[in-house]
Amino acid sequence: MAARKGAQRLSLTMFTHNQCQLCVHAKEALEKVRQQVPFDVKEVDIRSPGNEAWFEEYKHDVPVVHVNNEFLLWHRVDVADTVAKLQKIRGSDSTEQPDTASDDAGK
């Protein structure tokens, strides 16, 4: 695996569905985050055909956001906290991984 560069663009995946009101608020908050930390975002509708595994995993938890295919957050997006987490991830190299276990342990 190649070392990450500090300026690498992050890739976020937001797991959602069309009746998710929290997802609307999460999208708005992610736009504020994106103003400070650039990233690409892809939405995955967990109710769409082919996404049955994601539906089983997250049917009670959307929105869920992954960054670079790793869990980042769920339910609500705190702008300042998410900016800090993404900056930490973006600044990490391949030998230093972010410690998110303690951040999400109580959820």
Coordinates of C-alpha atoms in Angstrom, one line a residue:
M1 CA 0.0 0.0 0.0
A2 CA 1.4 3.4 -0.9
A3 CA 1.9 6.0 1.7
R4 CA -0.8 8.6 2.0
K5 CA 0.1 12.2 1.1
G6 CA -1.1 15.1 3.2
A7 CA -3.1 16.6 0.4
Q8 CA -4.8 13.3 -0.6
R9 CA -8.5 13.8 -1.3
L10 CA -10.7 11.8 1.1
S11 CA -13.5 9.6 -0.1
L12 CA -16.6 9.5 2.0
T13 CA -19.5 7.1 1.6
M14 CA -22.8 8.1 3.2
F15 CA -25.3 5.2 3.8
T16 CA -28.8 6.6 3.6
H17 CA -32.3 6.0 2.3
N18 CA -35.0 8.4 0.9
Q19 CA -37.1 8.5 4.1
C20 CA -34.2 9.5 6.4
Q21 CA -34.7 12.9 7.9
L22 CA -31.4 12.7 9.9
C23 CA -29.7 12.2 6.5
V24 CA -31.0 15.5 5.3
H25 CA -29.4 17.3 8.2
A26 CA -26.2 15.1 7.9
K27 CA -25.8 16.2 4.2
E28 CA -26.1 19.8 5.2
A29 CA -23.5 19.4 7.9
L30 CA -21.2 17.5 5.6
E31 CA -21.3 20.4 3.1
K32 CA -20.0 22.7 5.9
V33 CA -17.3 20.2 6.7
R34 CA -16.3 20.0 3.0
Q35 CA -15.7 23.8 3.0
Q36 CA -12.8 23.1 5.4
V37 CA -11.6 19.7 4.4
P38 CA -12.0 18.7 0.7
F39 CA -13.5 15.3 0.1
D40 CA -15.6 13.3 -2.5
V41 CA -18.8 11.8 -1.3
K42 CA -20.9 9.0 -2.6
E43 CA -24.3 8.1 -1.4
V44 CA -25.5 4.5 -1.0
D45 CA -29.2 4.0 -0.7
I46 CA -29.4 0.9 1.6
R47 CA -32.9 0.1 0.3
S48 CA -31.8 -0.2 -3.4
P49 CA -31.5 -3.6 -5.0
G50 CA -28.0 -5.0 -4.5
N51 CA -27.5 -3.2 -1.2
E52 CA -29.1 -5.8 1.0
A53 CA -26.0 -6.4 3.1
W54 CA -25.8 -2.6 3.9
F55 CA -29.5 -2.6 4.7
E56 CA -29.0 -5.4 7.2
E57 CA -26.0 -3.7 8.7
Y58 CA -27.4 -0.1 9.0
K59 CA -31.2 -0.4 8.8
H60 CA -31.6 1.3 12.2
D61 CA -28.6 3.5 12.1
V62 CA -28.6 5.8 9.0
P63 CA -27.0 8.0 8.3
V64 CA -23.7 6.2 8.5
V65 CA -20.6 7.7 7.0
H66 CA -17.4 5.9 6.1
V67 CA -14.1 7.5 5.1
N68 CA -11.8 5.6 2.8
N69 CA -13.9 2.5 3.4
E70 CA -13.7 2.8 7.2
F71 CA -16.4 3.8 9.7
L72 CA -16.3 7.5 10.6
L73 CA -19.7 8.3 12.2
W74 CA -23.4 7.7 12.4
H75 CA -26.7 9.5 13.2
R76 CA -25.5 13.1 13.5
V77 CA -22.6 15.0 12.0
D78 CA -20.9 17.4 14.4
V79 CA -19.1 19.8 12.1
A80 CA -16.1 20.7 14.3
D81 CA -15.6 17.1 15.4
T82 CA -15.8 15.7 11.9
V83 CA -13.4 18.4 10.5
A84 CA -10.9 17.4 13.2
K85 CA -11.3 13.7 12.5
L86 CA -10.9 14.2 8.7
Q87 CA -7.9 16.4 9.2
K88 CA -6.3 13.8 11.4
I89 CA -6.9 11.0 8.8
R90 CA -5.7 13.2 5.9
G91 CA -2.5 14.0 7.8
S92 CA -1.8 10.3 8.6
D93 CA 0.6 8.3 6.6
S94 CA 0.5 4.5 6.0
T95 CA 2.4 3.8 9.3
E96 CA 0.1 5.9 11.5
Q97 CA -3.6 5.1 11.6
P98 CA -6.2 7.2 13.4
D99 CA -7.5 6.0 16.7
T100 CA -11.3 6.1 16.3
A101 CA -12.1 3.3 18.7
S102 CA -12.3 5.5 21.7
D103 CA -14.3 8.1 19.9
D104 CA -17.1 5.7 18.9
A105 CA -17.0 3.3 21.9
G106 CA -20.2 4.6 23.6
K107 CA -22.4 4.7 20.5

